[in-house]
Coordinates of C-alpha atoms in Angstrom, one line a residue:
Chain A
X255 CA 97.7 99.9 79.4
X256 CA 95.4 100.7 81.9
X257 CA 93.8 99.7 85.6
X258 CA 90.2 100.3 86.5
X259 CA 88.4 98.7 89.4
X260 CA 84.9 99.0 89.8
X261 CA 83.2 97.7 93.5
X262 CA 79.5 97.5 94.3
X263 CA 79.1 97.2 98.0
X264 CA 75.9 97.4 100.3
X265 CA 76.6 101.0 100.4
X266 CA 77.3 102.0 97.0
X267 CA 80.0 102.1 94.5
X268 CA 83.6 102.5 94.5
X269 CA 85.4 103.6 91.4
X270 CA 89.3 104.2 90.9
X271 CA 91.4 104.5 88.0
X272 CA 94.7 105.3 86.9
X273 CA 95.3 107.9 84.1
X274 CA 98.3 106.7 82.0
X275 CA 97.8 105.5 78.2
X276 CA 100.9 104.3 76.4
X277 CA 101.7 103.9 72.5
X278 CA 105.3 102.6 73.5
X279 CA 107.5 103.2 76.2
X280 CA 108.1 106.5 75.0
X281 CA 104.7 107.8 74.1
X282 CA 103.3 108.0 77.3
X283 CA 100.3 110.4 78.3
X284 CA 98.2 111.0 81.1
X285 CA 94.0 110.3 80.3
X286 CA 91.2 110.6 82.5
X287 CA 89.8 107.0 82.0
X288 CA 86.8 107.9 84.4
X289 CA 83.4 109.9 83.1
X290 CA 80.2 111.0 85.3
X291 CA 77.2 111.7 83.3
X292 CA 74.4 112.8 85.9
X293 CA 71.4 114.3 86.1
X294 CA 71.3 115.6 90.0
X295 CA 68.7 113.4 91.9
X296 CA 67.2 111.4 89.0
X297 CA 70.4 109.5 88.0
X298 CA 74.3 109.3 87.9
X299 CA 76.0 107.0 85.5
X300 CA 79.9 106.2 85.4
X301 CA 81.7 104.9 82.5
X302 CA 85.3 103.2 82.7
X303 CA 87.3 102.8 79.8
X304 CA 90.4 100.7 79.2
X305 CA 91.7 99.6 75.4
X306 CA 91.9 101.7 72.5
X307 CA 92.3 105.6 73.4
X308 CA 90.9 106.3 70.0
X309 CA 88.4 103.8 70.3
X310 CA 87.0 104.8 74.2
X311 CA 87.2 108.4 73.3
X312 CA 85.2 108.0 70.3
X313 CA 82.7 106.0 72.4
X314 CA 82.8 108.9 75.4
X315 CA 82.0 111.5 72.9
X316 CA 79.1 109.8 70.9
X317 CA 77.3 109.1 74.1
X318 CA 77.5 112.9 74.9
X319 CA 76.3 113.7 71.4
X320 CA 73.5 111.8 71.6
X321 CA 72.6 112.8 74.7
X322 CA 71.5 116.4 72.7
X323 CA 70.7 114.7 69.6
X324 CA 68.9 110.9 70.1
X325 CA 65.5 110.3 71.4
X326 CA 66.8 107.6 73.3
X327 CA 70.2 107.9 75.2
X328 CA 71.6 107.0 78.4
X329 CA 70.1 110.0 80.7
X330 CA 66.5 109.2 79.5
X331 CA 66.5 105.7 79.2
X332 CA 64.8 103.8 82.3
X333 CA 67.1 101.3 83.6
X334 CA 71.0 100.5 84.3
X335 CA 70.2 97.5 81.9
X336 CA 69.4 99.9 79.4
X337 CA 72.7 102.1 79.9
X338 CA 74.7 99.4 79.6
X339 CA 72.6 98.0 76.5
X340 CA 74.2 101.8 74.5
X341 CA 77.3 102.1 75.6
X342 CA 78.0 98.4 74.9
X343 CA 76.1 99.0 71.1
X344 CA 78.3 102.4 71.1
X345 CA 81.4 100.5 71.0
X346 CA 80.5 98.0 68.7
X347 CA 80.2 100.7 66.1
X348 CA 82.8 102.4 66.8
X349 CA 85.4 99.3 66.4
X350 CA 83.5 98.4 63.7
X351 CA 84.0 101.7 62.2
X352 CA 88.0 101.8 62.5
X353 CA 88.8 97.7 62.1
X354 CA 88.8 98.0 58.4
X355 CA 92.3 99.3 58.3
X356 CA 93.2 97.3 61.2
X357 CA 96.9 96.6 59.9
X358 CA 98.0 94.9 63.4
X359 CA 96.4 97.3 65.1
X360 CA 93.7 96.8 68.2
X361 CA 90.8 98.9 68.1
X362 CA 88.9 97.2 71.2
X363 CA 88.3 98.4 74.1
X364 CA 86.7 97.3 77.6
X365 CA 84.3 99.0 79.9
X366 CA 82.6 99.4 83.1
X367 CA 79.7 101.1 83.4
X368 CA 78.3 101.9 86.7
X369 CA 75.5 104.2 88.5
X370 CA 71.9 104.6 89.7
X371 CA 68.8 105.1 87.9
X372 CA 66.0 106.5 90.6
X373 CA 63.7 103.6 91.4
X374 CA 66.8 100.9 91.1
X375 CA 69.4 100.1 93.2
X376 CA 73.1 100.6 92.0
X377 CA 74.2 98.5 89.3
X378 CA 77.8 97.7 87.8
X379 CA 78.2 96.3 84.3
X380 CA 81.4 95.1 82.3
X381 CA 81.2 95.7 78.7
X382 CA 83.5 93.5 76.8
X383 CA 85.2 94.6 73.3
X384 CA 82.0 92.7 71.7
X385 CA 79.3 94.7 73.2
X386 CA 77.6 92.4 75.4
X387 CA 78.2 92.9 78.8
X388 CA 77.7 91.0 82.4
X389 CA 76.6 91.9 85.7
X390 CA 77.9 92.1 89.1
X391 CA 75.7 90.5 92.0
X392 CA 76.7 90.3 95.4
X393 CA 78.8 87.2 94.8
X394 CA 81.2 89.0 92.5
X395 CA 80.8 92.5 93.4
X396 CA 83.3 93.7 91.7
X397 CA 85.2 94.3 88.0
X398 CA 88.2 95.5 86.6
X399 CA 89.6 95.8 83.4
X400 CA 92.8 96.5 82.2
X401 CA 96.1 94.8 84.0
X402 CA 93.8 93.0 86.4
X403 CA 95.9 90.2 87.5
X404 CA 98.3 92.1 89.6
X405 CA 95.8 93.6 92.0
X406 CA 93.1 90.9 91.5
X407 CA 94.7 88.4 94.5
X408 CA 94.1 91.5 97.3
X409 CA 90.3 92.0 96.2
X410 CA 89.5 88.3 96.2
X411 CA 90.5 88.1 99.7
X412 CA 89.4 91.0 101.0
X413 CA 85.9 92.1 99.2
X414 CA 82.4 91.3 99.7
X415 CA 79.2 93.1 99.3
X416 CA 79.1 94.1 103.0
X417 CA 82.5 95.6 103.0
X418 CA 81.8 99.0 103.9
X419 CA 82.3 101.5 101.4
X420 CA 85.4 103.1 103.2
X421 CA 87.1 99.9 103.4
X422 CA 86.3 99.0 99.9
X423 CA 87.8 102.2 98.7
X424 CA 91.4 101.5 100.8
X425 CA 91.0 97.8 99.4
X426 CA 90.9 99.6 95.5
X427 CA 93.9 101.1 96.5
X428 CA 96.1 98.9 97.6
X429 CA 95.1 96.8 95.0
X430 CA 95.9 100.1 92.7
X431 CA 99.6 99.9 94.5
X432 CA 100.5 96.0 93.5
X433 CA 99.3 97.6 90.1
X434 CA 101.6 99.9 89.7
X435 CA 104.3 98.4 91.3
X436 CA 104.8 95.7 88.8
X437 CA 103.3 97.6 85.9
X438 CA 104.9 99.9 84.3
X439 CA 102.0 100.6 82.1
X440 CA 100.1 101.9 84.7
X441 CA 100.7 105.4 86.1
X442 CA 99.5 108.0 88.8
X443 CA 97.0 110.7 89.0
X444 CA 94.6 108.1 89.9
X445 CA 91.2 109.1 89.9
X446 CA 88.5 108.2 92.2
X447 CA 85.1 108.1 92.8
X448 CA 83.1 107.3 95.9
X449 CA 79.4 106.7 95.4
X450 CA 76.4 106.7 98.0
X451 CA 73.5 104.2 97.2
X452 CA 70.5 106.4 96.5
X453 CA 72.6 110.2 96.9
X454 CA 71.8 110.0 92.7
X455 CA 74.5 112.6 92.1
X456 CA 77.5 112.3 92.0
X457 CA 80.1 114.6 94.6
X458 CA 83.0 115.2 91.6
X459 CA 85.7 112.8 90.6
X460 CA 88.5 112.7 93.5
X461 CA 92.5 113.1 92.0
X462 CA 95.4 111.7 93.7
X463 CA 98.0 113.1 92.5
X464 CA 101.6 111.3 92.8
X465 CA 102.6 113.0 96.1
X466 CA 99.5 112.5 97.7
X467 CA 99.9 112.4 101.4
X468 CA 96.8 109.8 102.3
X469 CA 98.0 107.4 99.3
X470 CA 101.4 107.2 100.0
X471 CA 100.6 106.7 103.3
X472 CA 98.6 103.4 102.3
X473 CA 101.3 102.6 100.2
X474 CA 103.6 102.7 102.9
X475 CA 101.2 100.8 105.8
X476 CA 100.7 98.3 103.4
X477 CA 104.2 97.8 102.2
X478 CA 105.5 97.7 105.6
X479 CA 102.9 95.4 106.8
X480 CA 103.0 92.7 104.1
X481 CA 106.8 93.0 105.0
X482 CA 106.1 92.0 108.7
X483 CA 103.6 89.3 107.9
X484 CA 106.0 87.6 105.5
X485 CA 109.5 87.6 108.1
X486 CA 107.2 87.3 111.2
X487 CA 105.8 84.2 109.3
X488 CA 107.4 80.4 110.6
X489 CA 110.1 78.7 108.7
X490 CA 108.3 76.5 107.7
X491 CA 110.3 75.3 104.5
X492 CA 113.7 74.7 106.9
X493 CA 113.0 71.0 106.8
X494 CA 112.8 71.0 102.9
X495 CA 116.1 72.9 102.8
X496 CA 117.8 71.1 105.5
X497 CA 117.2 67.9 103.3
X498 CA 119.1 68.8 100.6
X499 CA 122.5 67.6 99.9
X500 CA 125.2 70.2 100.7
X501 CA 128.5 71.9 99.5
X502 CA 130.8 68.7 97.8
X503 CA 134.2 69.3 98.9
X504 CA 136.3 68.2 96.3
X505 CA 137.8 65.1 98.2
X506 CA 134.1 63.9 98.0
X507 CA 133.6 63.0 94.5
Chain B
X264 CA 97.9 77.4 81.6
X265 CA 100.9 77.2 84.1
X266 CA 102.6 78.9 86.9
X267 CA 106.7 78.6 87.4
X268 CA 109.2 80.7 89.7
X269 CA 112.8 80.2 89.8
X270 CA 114.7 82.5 92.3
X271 CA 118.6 82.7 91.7
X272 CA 120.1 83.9 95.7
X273 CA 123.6 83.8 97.0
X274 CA 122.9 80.6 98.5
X275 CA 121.1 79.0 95.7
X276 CA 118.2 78.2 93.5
X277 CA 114.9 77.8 94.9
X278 CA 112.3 76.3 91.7
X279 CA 108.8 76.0 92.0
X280 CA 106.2 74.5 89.4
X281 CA 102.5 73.7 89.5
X282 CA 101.6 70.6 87.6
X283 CA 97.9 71.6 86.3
X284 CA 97.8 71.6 82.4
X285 CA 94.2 71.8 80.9
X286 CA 93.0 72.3 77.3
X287 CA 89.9 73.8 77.9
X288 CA 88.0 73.8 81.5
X289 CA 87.0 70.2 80.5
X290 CA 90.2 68.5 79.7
X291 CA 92.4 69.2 82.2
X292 CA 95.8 66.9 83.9
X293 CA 98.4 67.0 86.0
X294 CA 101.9 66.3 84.1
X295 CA 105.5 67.5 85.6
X296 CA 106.8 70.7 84.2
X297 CA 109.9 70.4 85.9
X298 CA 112.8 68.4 84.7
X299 CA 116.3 67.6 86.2
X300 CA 119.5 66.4 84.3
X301 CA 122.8 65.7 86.1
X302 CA 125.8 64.4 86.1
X303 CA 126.4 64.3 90.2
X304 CA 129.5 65.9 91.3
X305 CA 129.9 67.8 88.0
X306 CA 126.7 69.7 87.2
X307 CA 123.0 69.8 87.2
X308 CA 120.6 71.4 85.1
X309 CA 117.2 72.3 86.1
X310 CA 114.2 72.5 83.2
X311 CA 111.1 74.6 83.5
X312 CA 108.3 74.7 81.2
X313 CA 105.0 76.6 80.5
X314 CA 103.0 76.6 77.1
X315 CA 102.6 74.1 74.6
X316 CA 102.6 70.6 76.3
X317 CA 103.2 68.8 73.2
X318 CA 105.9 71.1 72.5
X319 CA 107.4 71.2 75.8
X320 CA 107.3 67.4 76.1
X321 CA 109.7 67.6 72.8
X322 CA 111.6 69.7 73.8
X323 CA 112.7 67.3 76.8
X324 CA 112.6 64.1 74.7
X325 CA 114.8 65.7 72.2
X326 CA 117.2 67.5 75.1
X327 CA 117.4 63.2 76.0
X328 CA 118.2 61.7 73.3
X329 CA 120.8 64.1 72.3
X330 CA 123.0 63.2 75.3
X331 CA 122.6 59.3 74.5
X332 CA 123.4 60.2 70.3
X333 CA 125.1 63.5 69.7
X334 CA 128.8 64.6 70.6
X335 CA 127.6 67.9 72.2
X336 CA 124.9 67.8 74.3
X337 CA 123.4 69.4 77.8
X338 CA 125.6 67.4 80.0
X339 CA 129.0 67.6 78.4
X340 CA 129.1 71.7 77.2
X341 CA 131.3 73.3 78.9
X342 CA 128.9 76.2 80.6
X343 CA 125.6 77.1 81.5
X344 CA 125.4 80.0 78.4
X345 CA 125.9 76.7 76.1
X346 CA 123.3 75.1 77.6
X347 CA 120.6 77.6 77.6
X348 CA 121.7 78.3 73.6
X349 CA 121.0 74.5 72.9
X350 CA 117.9 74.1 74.8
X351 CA 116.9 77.6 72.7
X352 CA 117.6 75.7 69.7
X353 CA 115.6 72.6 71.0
X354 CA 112.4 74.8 71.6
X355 CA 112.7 76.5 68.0
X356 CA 113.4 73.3 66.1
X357 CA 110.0 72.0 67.4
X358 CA 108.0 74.8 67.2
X359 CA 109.0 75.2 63.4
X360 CA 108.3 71.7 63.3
X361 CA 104.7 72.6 64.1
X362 CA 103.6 75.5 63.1
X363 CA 102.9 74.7 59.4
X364 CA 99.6 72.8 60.7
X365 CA 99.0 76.0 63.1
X366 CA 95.1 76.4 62.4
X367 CA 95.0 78.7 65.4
X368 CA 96.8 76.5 67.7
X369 CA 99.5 78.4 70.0
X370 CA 102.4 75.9 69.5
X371 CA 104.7 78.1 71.7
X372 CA 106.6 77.7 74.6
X373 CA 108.6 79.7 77.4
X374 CA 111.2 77.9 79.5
X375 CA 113.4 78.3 82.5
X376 CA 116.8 76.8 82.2
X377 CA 118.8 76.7 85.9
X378 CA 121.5 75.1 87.6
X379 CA 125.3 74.8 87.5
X380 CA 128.5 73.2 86.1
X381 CA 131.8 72.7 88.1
X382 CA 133.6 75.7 87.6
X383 CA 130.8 78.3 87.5
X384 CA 128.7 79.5 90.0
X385 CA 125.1 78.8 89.5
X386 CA 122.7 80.5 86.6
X387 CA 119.5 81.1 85.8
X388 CA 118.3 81.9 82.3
X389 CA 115.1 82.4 80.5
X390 CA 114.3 80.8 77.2
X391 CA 112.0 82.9 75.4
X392 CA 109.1 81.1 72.5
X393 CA 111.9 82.0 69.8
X394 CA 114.6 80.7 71.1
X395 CA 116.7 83.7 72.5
X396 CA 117.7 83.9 75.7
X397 CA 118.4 86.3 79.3
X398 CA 120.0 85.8 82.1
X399 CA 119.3 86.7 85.4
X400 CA 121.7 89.3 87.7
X401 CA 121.6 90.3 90.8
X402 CA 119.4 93.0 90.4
X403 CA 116.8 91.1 89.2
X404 CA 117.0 87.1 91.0
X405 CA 114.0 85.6 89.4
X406 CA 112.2 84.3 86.3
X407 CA 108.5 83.6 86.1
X408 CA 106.6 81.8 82.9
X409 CA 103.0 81.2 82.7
X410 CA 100.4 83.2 84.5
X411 CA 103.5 85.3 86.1
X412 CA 100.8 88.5 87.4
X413 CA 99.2 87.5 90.0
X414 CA 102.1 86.6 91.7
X415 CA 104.9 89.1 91.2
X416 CA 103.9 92.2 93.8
X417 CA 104.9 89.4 96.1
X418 CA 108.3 88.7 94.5
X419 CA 108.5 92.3 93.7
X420 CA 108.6 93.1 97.4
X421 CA 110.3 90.4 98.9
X422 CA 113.2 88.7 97.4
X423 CA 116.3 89.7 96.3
X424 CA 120.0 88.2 96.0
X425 CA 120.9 87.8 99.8
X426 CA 117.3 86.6 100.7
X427 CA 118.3 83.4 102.1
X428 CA 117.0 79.7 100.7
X429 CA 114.3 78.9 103.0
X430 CA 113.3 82.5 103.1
X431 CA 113.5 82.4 99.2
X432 CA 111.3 79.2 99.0
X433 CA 108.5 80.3 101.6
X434 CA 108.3 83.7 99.1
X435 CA 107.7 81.4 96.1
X436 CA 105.0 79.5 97.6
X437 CA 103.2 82.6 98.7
X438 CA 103.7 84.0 95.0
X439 CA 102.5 80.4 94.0
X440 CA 99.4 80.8 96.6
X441 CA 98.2 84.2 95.4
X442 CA 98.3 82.3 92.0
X443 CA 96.3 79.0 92.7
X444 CA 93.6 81.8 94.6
X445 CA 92.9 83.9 91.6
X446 CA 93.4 81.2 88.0
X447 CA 91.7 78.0 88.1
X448 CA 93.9 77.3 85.3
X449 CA 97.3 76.8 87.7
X450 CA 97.0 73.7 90.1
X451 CA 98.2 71.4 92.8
X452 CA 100.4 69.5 93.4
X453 CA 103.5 71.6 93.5
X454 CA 106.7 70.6 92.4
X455 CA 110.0 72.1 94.1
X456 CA 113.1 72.2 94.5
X457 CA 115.8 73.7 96.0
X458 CA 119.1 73.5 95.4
X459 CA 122.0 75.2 97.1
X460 CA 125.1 76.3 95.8
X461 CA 128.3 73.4 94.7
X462 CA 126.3 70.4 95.8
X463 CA 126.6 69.6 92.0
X464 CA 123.4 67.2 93.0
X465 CA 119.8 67.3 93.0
X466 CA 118.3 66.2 96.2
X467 CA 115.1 65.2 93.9
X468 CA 112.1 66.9 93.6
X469 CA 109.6 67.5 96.3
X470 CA 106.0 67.4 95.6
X471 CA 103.6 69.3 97.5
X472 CA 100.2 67.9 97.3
X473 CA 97.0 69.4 98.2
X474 CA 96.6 68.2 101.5
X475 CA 100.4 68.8 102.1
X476 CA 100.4 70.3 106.0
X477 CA 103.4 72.7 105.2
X478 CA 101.6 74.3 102.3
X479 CA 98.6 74.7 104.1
X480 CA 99.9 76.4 107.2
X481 CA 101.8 78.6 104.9
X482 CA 98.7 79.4 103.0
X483 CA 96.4 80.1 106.3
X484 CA 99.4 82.0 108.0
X485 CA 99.7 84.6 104.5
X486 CA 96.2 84.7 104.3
X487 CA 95.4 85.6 108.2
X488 CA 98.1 87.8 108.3
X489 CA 97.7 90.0 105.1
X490 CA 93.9 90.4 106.3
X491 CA 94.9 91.4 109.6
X492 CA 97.4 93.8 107.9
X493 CA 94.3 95.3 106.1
X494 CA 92.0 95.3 109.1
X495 CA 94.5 97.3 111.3
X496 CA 95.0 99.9 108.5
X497 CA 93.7 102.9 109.7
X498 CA 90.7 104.4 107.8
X499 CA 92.9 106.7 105.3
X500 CA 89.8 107.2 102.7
X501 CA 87.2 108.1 105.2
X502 CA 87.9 111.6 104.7
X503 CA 87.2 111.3 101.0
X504 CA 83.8 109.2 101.7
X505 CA 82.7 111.6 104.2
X506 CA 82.8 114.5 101.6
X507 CA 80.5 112.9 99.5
X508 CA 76.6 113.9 99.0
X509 CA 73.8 111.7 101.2
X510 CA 71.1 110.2 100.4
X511 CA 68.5 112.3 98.5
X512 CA 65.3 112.1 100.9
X513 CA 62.3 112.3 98.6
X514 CA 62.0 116.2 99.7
X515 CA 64.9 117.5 98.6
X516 CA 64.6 117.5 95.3

């Protein structure tokens, strides 16, 4: 599998995935799962993939091609909204393409695409495995696709659209760590990217590797701290316990 | 959907069900998917559900009306192991029962047997939708059916086999908090219980309900104290947002 988080703050964006694809415990490889297209200072567009390897690559690749071969692609094309509208079309052929011989096999795939187009603010789109695709607004300002459930309690809590762009990046990881603490499926180098609202390039795709000094640090601060907040928390369940029946000694029945 | 826990420690069993069972957003109930059966002073057996309501609900009819008509039933088998393999059987019989007429429906169920027999110390077992069986060890001391994800890093971190009761139960209502915060489809009330080791009786089932005090200082107390966990977290990624490029002013093109 696969976890990709995607946050759109006041500030900009936050992007982090991990890098591990799976056909079976014992086919296990490392992907990048995060792409940049840019053109420096006109627009900078990210794509997150989760799903299908076969299927996201295949998507990855045909954007790029038609980037030298289309009229129309996604570094010419004048909005977000129209981004998303190609990449979401993209994948719809290419599942379409490969379902024929399906034979149990799923071809889908989900994505995020995210970036700026000069003249917009920053947008974040999720891309379902039927093409159409929603947007975030400051009331959800984030998505992530993948094994979501995991790390989706610690964003809910903590996110909003004023989170500052720092923040939102240590909230993405720690939700990265529940991840990949109770899924195996998901796997370091994580890859990150940190965008500024109206910088309209992109600074390169940061790699934390698995001995990472600042990530296992957070790993660590937040593991110890959920640790205190749980035993420095009141009994509050005694009573309950208390009021069940105890031990019968044999003489008692 | 449905959210259970059941944690097997030293000192006992600690069970906790929500009670929220919906067939699409606009059909949803509360019904009990928690069942006891006991013979006091000689053994008790806990029942867990999740899945399939009309198949769970047969399950427990026909678990019932095998003790008042067969000759080998859940309360007279000799150990726990028999008792999980005929509540297996249970679950299978009515799902093949069903699933002639599937038309798409997910007849399926998973269940959580628990509880113990004079003679034995107390087990915990997991009944998967075909009828086979694990059981948990030391290493691992809980089972979770339903929507399991969101709760887990919680568990994950947390429990294990010396954790004591109350300590035990406090962790499942967190894990059952994170839950009810991030799946509409897993509801109040609660049901619990806990039972402690060779009291061969239930003390009967406790039902949180939403405005239950308890619950909700455990919920406020989590929730303050993981965000104050987060808040005091030193700023790790501000190296990594500091490297990246400004804002373009409309010069520097």
């Amino acid at each position: 599998m696969t976890y990709c988080v995607a946050i759109k703050v006041e500030q900009g964006l936050v992007l982090t995935s991990d890098s591990r694809t799976n056909a079976g415990v014992d086919h296990i490889a490392s992907f990048r799962k995060l792409q940049v297209f840019e053109v420096p200072g006109e627009r900078v567009i990210f794509v997150q993939s989760s799903g299908n390897l076969a299927t996201t690559q295949s998507v990855i690749t045909l954007l790029q091609t038609a980037i030298r071969n289309s009229e129309r692609h996604i570094l010419n094309v004048p909005t977000m909204f129209d981004v998303a509208e190609i990449v979401g079309k993209t994948a719809r052929q290419v599942i379409k393409r490969d379902e024929g011989q399906a034979q149990g096999v799923d071809f889908s795939c989900s994505l995020i695409v995210s970036g700026q187009v000069k003249g917009e603010a920053p947008r974040l789109f999720h891309i379902y495995p039927q093409g159409n695709f929603i947007e975030a607004g400051e009331d959800t300002p984030y998505f992530q696709i993948g094994e979501s459930k995991y790390g989706k309690p610690m964003l809910d809590r903590v996110v909003n659209f004023q989170t500052p762009l720092d923040r939102a990046l240590l909230c993405s990881l720690v939700s990265m760590d529940s991840t990949l603490r109770s899924n195996l499926s998901v796997g370091m180098p994580l890859d990150v990217i940190v965008y500024k609202s109206d910088s309209l390039q992109c600074g390169g795709i940061v790699r934390l590797q698995e001995d990472n000094e600042m990530f296992r640090q957070v790993r660590n601060a937040w593991s110890e701290g959920i640790r205190q907040v749980f035993e420095n928390m009141p009994s509050y369940t005694a009573e309950i316990c208390a009021a069940q029946p105890e031990s019968r000694s044999s003489g008692d029945k």
